[in-house]
mmCIF file of N, CA and C in Angstrom:
data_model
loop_
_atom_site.group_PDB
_atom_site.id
_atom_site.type_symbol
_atom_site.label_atom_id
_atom_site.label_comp_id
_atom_site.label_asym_id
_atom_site.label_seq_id
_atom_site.Cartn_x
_atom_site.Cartn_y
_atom_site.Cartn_z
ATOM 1 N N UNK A 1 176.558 89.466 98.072
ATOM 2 C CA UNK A 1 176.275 90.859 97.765
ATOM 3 C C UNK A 1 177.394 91.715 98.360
ATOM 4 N N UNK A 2 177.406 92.555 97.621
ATOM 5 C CA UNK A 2 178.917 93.634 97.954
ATOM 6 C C UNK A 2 178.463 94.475 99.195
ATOM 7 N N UNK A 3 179.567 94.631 100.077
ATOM 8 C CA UNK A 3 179.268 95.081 101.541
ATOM 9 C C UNK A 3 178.171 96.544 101.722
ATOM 10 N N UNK A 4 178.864 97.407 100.377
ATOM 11 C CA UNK A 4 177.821 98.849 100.321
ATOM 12 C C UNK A 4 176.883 98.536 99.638
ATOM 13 N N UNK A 5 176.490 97.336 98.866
ATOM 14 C CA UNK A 5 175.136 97.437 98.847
ATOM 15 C C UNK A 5 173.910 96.754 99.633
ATOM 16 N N UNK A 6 175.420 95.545 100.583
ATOM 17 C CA UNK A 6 174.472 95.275 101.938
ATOM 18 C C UNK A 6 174.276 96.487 102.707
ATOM 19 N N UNK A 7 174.821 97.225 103.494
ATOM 20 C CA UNK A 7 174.775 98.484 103.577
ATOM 21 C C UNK A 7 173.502 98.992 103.635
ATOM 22 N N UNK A 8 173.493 99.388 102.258
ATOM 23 C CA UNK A 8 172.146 100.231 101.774
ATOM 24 C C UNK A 8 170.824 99.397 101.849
ATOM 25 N N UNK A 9 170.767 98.159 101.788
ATOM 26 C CA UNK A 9 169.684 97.360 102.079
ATOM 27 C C UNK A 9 169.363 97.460 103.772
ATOM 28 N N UNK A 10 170.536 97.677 104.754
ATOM 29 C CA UNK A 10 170.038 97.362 105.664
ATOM 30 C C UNK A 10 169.912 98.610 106.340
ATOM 31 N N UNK A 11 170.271 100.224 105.270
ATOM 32 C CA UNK A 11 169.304 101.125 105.859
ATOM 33 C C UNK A 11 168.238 101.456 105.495
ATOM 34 N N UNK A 12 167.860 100.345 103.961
ATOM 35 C CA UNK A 12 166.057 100.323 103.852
ATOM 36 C C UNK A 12 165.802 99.866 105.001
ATOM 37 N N UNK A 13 165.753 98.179 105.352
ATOM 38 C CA UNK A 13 165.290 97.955 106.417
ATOM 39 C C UNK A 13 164.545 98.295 107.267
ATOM 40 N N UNK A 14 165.695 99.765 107.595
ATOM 41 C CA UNK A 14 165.454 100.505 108.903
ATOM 42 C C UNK A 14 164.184 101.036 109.162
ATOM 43 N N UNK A 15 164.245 101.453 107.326
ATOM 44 C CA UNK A 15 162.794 102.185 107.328
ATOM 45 C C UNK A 15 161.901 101.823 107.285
ATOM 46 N N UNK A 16 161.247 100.235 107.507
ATOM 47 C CA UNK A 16 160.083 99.628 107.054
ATOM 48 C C UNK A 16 159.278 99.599 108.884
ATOM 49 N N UNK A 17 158.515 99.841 108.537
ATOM 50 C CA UNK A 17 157.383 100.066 109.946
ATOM 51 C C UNK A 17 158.036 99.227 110.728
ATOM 52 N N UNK A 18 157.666 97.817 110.129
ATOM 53 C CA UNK A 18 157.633 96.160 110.837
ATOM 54 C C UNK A 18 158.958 95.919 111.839
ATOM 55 N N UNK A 19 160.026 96.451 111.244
ATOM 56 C CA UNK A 19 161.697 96.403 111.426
ATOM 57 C C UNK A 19 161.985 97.390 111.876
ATOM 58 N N UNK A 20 160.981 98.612 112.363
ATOM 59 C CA UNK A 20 161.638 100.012 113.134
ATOM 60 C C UNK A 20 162.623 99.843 114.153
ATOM 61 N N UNK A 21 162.456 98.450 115.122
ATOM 62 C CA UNK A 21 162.349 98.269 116.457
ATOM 63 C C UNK A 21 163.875 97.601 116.456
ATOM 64 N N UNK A 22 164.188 96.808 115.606
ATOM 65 C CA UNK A 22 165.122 96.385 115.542
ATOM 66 C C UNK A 22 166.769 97.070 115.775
ATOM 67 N N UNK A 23 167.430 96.225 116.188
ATOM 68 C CA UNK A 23 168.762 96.872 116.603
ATOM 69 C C UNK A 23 169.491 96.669 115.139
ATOM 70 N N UNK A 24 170.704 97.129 114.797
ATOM 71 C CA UNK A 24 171.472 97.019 113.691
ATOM 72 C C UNK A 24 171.850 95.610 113.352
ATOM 73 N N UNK A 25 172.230 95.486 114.380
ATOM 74 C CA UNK A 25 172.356 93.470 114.318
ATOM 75 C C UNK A 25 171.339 92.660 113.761
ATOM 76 N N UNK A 26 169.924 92.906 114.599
ATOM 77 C CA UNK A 26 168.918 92.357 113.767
ATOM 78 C C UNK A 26 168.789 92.623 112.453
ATOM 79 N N UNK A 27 169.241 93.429 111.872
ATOM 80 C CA UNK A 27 168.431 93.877 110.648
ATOM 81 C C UNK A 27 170.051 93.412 109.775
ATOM 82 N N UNK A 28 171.154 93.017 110.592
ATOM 83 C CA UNK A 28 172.243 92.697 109.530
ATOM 84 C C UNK A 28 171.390 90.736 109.640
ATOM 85 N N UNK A 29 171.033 90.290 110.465
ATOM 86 C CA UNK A 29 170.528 89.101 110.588
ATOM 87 C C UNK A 29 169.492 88.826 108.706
ATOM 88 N N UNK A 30 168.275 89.795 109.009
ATOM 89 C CA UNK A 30 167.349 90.220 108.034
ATOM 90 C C UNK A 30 167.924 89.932 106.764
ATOM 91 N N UNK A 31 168.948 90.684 106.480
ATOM 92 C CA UNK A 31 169.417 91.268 105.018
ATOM 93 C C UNK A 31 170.527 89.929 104.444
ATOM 94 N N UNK A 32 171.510 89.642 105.830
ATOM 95 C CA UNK A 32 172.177 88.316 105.214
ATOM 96 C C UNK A 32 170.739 86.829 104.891
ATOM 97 N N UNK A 33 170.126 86.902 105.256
ATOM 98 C CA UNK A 33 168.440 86.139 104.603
ATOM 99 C C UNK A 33 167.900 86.357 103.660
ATOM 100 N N UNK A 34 168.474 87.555 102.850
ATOM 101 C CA UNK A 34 167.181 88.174 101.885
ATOM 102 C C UNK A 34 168.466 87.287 100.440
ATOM 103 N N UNK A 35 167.176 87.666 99.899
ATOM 104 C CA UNK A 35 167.786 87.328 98.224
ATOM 105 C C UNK A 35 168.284 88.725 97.234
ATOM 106 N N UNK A 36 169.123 88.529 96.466
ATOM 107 C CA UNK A 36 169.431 89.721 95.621
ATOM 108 C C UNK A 36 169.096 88.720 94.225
ATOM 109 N N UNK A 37 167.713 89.696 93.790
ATOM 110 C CA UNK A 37 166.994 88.978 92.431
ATOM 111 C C UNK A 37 167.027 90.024 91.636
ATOM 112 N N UNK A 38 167.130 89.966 90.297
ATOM 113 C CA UNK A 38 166.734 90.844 89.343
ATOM 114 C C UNK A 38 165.770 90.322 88.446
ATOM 115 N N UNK A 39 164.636 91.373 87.484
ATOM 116 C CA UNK A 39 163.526 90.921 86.991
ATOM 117 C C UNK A 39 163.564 91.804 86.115
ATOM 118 N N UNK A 40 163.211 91.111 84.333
ATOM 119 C CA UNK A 40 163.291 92.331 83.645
ATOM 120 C C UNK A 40 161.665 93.315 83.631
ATOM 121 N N UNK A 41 161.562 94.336 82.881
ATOM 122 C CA UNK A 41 160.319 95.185 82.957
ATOM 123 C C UNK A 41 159.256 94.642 82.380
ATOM 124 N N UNK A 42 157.993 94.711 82.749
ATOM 125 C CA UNK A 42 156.917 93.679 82.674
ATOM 126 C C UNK A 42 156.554 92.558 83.663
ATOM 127 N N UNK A 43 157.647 92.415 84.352
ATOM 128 C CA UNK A 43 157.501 91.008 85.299
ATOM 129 C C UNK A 43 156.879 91.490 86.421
ATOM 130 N N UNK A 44 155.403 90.755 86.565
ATOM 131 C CA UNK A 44 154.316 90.887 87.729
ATOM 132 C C UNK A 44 155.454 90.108 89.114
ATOM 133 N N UNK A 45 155.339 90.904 89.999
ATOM 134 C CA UNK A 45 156.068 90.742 91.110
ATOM 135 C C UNK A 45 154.856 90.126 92.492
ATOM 136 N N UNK A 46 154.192 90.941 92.434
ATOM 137 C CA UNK A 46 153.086 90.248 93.472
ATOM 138 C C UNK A 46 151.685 90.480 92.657
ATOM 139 N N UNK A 47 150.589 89.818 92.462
ATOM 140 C CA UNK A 47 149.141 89.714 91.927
ATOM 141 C C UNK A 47 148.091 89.891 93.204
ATOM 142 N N UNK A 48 147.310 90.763 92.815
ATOM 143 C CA UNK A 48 146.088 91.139 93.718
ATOM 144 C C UNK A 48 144.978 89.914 93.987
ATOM 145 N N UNK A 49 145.451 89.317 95.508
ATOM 146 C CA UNK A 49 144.200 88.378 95.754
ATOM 147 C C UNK A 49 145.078 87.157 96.019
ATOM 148 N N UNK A 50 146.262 87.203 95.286
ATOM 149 C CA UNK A 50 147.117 85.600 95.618
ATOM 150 C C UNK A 50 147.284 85.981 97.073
ATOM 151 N N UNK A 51 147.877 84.501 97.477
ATOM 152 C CA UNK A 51 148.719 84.595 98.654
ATOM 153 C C UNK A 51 150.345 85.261 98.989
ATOM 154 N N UNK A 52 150.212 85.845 99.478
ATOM 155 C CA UNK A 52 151.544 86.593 99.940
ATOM 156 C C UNK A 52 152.803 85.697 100.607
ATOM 157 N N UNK A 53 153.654 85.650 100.503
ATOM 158 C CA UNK A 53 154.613 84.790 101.230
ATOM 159 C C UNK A 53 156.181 85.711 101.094
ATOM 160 N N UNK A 54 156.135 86.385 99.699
ATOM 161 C CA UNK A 54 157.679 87.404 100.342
ATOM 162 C C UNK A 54 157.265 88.579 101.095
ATOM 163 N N UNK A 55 158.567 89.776 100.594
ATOM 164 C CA UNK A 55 159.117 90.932 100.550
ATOM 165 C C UNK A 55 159.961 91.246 100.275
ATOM 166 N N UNK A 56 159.459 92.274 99.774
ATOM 167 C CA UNK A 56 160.364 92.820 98.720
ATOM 168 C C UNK A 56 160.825 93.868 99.039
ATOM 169 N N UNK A 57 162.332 94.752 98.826
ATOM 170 C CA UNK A 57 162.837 95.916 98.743
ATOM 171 C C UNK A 57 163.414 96.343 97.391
ATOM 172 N N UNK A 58 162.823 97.221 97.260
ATOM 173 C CA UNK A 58 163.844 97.986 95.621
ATOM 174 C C UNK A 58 164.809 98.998 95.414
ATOM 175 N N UNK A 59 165.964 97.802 95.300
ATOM 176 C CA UNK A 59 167.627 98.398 94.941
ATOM 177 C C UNK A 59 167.546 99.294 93.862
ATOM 178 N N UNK A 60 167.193 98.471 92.819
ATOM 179 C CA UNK A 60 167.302 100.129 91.529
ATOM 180 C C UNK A 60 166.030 99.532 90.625
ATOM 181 N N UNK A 61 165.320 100.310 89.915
ATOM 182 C CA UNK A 61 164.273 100.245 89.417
ATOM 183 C C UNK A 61 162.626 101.286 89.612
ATOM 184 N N UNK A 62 161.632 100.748 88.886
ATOM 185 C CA UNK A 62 160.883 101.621 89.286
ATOM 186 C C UNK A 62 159.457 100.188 89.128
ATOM 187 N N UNK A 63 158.303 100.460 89.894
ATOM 188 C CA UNK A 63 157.398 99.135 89.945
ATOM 189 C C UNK A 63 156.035 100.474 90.119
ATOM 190 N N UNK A 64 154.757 99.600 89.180
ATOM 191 C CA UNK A 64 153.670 100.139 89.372
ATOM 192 C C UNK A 64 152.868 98.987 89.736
ATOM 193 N N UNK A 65 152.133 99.530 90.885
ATOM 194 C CA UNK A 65 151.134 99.268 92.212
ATOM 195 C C UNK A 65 149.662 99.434 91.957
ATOM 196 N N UNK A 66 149.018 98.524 91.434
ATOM 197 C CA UNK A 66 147.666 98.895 91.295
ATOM 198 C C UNK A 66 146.444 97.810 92.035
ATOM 199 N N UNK A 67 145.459 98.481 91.858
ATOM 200 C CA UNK A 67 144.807 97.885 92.725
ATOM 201 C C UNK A 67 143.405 97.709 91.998
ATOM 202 N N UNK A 68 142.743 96.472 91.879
ATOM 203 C CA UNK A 68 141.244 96.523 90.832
ATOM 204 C C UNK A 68 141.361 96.814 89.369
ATOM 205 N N UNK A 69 142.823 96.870 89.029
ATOM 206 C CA UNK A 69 143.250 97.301 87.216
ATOM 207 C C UNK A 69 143.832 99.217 87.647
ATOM 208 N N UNK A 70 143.496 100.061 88.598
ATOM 209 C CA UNK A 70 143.867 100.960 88.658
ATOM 210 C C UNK A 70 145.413 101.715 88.892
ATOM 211 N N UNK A 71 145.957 101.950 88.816
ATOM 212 C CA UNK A 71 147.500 102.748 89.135
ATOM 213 C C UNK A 71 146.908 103.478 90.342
ATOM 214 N N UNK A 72 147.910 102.924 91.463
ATOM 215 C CA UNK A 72 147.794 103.782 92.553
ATOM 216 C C UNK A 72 148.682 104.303 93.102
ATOM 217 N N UNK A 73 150.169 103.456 92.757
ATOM 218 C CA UNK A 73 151.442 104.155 93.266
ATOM 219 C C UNK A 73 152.356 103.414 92.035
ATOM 220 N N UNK A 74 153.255 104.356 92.170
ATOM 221 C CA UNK A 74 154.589 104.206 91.798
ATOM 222 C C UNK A 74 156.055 103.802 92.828
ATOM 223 N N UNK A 75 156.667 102.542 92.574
ATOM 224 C CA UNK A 75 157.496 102.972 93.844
ATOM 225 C C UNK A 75 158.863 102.648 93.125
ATOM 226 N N UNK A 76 159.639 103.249 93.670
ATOM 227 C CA UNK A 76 161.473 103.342 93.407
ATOM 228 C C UNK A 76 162.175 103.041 94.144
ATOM 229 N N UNK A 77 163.692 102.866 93.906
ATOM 230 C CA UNK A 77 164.554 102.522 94.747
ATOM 231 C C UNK A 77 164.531 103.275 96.284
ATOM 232 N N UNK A 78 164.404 101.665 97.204
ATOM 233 C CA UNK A 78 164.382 102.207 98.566
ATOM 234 C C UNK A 78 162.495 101.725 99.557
ATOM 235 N N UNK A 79 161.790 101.642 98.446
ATOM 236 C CA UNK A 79 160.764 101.434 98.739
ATOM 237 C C UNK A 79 160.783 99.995 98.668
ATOM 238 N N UNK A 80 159.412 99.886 99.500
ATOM 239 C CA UNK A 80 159.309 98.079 99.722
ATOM 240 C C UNK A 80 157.647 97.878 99.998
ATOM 241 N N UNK A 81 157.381 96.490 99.823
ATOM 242 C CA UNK A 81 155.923 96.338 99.539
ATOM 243 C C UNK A 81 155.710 94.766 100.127
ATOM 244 N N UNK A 82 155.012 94.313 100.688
ATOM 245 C CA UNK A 82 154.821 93.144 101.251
ATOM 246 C C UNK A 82 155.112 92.572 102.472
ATOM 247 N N UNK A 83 155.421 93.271 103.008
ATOM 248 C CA UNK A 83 156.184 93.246 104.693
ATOM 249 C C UNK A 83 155.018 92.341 105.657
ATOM 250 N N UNK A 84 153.834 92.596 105.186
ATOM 251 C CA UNK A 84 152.866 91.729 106.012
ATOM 252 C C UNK A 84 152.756 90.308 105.744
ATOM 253 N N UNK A 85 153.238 90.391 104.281
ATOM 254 C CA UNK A 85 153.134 88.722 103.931
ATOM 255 C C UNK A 85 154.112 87.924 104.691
ATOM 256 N N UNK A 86 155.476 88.680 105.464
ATOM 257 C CA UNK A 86 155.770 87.704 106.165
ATOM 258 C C UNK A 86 154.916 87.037 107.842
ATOM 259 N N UNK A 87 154.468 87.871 108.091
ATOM 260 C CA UNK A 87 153.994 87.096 109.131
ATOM 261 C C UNK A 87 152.473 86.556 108.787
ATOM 262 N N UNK A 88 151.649 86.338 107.610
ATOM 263 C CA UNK A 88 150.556 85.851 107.273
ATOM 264 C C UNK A 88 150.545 85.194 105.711
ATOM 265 N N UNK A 89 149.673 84.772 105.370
ATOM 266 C CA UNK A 89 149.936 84.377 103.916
ATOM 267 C C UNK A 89 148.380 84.607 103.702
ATOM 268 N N UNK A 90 147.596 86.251 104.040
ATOM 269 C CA UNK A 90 146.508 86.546 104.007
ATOM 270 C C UNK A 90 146.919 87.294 101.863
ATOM 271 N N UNK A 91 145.638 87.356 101.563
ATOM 272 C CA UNK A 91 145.737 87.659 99.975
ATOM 273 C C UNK A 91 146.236 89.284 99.518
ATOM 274 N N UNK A 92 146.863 89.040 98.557
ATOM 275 C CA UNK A 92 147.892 90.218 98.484
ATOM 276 C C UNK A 92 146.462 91.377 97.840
ATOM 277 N N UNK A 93 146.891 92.832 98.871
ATOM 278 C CA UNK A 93 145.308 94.026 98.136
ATOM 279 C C UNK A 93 146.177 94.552 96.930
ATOM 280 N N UNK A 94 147.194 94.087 96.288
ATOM 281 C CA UNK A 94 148.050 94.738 95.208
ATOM 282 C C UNK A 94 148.390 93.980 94.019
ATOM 283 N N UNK A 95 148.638 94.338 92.783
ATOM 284 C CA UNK A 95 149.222 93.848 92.263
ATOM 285 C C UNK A 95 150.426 95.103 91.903
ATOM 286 N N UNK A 96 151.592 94.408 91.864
ATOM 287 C CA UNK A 96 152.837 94.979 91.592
ATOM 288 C C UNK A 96 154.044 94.464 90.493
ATOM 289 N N UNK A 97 154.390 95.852 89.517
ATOM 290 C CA UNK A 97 154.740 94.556 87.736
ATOM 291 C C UNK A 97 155.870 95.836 87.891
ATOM 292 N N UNK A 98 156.676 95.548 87.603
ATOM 293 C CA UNK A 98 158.349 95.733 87.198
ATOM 294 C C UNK A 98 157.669 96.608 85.729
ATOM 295 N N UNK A 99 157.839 97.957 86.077
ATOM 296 C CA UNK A 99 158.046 98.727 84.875
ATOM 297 C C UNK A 99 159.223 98.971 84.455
ATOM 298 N N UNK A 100 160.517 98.798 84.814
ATOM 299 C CA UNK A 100 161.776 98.917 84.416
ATOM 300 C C UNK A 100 162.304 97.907 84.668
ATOM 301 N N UNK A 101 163.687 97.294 84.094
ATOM 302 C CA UNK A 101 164.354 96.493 84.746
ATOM 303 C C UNK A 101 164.494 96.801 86.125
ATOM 304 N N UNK A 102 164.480 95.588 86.989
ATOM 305 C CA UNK A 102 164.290 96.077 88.169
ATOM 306 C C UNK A 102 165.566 95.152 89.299
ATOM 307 N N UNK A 103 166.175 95.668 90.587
ATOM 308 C CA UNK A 103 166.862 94.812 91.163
ATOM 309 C C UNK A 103 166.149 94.773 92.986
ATOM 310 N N UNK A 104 165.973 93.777 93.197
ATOM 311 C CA UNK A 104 165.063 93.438 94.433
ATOM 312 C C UNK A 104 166.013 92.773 95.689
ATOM 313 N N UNK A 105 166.073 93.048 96.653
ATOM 314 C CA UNK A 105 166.277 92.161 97.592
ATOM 315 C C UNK A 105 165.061 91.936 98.218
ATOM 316 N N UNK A 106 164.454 89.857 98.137
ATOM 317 C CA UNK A 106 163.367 89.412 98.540
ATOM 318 C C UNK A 106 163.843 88.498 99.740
ATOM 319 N N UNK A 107 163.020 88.260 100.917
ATOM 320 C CA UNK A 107 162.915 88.004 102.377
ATOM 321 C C UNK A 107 161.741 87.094 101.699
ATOM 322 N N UNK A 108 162.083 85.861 102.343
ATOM 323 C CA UNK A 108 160.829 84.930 102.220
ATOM 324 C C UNK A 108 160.206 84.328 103.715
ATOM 325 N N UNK A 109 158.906 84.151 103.263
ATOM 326 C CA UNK A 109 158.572 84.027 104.475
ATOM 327 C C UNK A 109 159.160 82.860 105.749
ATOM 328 N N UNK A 110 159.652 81.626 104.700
ATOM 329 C CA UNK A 110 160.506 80.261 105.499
ATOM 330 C C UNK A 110 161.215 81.320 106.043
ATOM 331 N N UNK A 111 162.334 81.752 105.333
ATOM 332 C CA UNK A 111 163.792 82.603 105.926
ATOM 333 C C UNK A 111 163.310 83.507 107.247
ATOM 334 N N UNK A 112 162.282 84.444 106.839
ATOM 335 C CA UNK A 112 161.783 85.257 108.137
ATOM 336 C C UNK A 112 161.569 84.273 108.994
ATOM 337 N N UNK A 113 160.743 83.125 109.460
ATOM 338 C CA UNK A 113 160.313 82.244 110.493
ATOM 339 C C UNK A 113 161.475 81.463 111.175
ATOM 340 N N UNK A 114 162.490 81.461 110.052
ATOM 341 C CA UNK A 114 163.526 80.646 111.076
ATOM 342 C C UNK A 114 164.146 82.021 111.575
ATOM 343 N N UNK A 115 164.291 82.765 111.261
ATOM 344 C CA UNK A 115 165.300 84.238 112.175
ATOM 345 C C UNK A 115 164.163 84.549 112.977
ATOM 346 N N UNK A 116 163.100 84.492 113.394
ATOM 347 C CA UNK A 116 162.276 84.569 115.007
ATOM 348 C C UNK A 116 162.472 83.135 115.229
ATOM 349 N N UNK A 117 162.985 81.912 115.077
ATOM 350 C CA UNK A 117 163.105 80.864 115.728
ATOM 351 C C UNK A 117 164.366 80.578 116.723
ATOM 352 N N UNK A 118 165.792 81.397 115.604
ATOM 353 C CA UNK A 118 166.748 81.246 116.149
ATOM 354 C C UNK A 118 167.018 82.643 116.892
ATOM 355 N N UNK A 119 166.682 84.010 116.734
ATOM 356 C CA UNK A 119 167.437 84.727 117.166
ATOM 357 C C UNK A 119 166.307 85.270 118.687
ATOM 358 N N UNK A 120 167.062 85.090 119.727
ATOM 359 C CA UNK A 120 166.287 85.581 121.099
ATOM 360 C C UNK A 120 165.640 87.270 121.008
ATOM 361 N N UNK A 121 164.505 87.410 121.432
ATOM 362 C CA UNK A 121 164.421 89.080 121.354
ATOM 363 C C UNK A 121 163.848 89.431 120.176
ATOM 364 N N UNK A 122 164.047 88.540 119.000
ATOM 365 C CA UNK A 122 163.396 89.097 117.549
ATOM 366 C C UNK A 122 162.319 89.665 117.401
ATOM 367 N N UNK A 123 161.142 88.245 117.931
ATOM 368 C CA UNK A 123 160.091 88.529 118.009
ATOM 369 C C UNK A 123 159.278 90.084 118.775
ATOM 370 N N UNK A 124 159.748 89.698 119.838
ATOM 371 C CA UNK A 124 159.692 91.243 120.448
ATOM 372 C C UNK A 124 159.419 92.147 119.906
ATOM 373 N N UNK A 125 161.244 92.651 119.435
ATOM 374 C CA UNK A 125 161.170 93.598 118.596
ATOM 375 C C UNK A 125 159.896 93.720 117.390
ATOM 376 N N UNK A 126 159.782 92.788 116.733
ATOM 377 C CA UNK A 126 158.904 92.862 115.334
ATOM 378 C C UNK A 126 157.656 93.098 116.287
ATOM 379 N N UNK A 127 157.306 92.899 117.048
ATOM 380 C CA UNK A 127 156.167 93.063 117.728
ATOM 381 C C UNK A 127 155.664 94.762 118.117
ATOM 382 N N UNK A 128 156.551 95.475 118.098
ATOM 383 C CA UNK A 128 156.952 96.407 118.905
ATOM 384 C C UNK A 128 156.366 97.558 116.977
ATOM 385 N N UNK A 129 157.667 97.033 116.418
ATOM 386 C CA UNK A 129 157.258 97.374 115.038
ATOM 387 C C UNK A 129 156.146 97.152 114.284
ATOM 388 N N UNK A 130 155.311 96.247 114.453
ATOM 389 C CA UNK A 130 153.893 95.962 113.823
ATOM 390 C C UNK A 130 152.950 96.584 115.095
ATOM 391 N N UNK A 131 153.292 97.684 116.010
ATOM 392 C CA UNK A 131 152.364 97.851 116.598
ATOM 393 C C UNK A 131 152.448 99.323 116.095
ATOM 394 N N UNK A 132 154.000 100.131 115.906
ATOM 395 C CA UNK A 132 153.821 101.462 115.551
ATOM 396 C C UNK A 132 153.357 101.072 114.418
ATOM 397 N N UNK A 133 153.026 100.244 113.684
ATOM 398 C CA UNK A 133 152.760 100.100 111.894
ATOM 399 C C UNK A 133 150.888 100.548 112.241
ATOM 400 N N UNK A 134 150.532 99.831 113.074
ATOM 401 C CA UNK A 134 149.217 99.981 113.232
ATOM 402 C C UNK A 134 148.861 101.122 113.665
ATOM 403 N N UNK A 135 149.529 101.584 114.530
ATOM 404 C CA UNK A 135 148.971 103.495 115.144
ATOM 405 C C UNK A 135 148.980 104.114 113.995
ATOM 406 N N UNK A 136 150.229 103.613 112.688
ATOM 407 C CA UNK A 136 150.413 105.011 111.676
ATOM 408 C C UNK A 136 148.884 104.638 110.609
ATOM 409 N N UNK A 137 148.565 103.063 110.628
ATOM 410 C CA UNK A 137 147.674 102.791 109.833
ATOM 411 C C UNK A 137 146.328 103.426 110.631
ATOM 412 N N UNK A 138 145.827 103.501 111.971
ATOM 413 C CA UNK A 138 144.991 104.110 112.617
ATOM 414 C C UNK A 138 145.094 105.847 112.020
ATOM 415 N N UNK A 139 146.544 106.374 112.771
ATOM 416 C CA UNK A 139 145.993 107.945 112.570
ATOM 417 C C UNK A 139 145.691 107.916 111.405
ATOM 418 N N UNK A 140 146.064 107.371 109.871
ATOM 419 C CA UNK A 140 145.597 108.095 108.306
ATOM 420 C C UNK A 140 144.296 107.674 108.695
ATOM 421 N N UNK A 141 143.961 106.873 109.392
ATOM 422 C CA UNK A 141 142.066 106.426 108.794
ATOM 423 C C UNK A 141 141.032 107.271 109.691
ATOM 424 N N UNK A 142 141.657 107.817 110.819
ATOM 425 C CA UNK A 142 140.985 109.236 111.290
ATOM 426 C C UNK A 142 141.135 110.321 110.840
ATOM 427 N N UNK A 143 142.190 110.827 110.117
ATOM 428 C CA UNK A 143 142.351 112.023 109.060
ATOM 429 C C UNK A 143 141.454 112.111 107.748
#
C-alpha cells in the first residue's frame, strides 16, 4: 500500500476507541497487518448473529448497517465497524453490505493476536483503550 494511504489508515486507527492508547508505532505495527481489500456494491461484509473475527476500516466507499432487517447507520470513508471481534469471536449485533464499491483495510483476528504476542506493552495499551471504549459506552446508556 502506498505510504499516504498507509498514512491515512493509520490516522483512522487513531480514532477507534480500542487503539486510542496506542503510540504511533503501535498503530504503524496495526496497519502494516491489515489487508487492503476491495468489494464491489452489494457485498455483505459482516451478517448479524455470525461470528466476528475481523475489522474493518473504510478507505473510500459508503456501507449500510442494519440491525433485525432495519437501517440504522450509514458509514463512509474513515469509519470502522468490528473492532470487538478482534479480541472475541462473540456474534456480530450487525449486519453490514457494501452499498457502493467499496475499499477496506481488514485486521484479522490471527494478525491482531500475534501483534499482542510479539510486541511488549501492546496489550496494555489496548487495555487502556477498551476501557475508555466502555466509559463512552456507559455515559450514552445513562443519557
Amino acid at each position: 500500500m502506498a505510504r499516504l494511504r498507509r498514512d491515512a489508515f493509520i490516522d483512522h486507527l487513531a480514532e477507534v476507541p480500542l487503539f486510542s492508547a496506542l503510540s504511533k508505532k503501535d498503530l504503524q505495527l496495526v496497519a502494516r497487518r491489515a489487508e487492503d481489500v476491495k468489494v464491489d456494491a452489494g457485498k455483505v461484509l459482516v451478517s448479524e448473529g455470525s461470528a466476528g473475527t475481523e475489522f474493518f476500516v473504510i478507505v473510500d466507499g459508503k456501507a449500510r448497517v442494519t440491525m433485525r432487517g432495519r437501517k440504522v447507520a450509514q458509514l463512509g470513508p474513515g469509519k470502522f465497524f468490528g473492532d470487538l471481534a478482534l479480541l472475541d469471536r462473540a456474534p456480530r449485533n450487525a449486519t453490514v453490505v457494501a452499498e457502493t464499491p467499496m475499499e477496506l483495510l481488514v485486521l484479522g483476528q490471527r494478525e491482531f493476536a500475534a501483534l499482542i504476542d510479539e510486541a511488549p506493552g501492546f496489550a496494555h495499551k489496548l487495555l487502556a483503550g477498551l476501557a475508555r471504549r466502555l466509559r463512552e459506552a456507559d455515559a450514552k446508556s445513562i443519557q
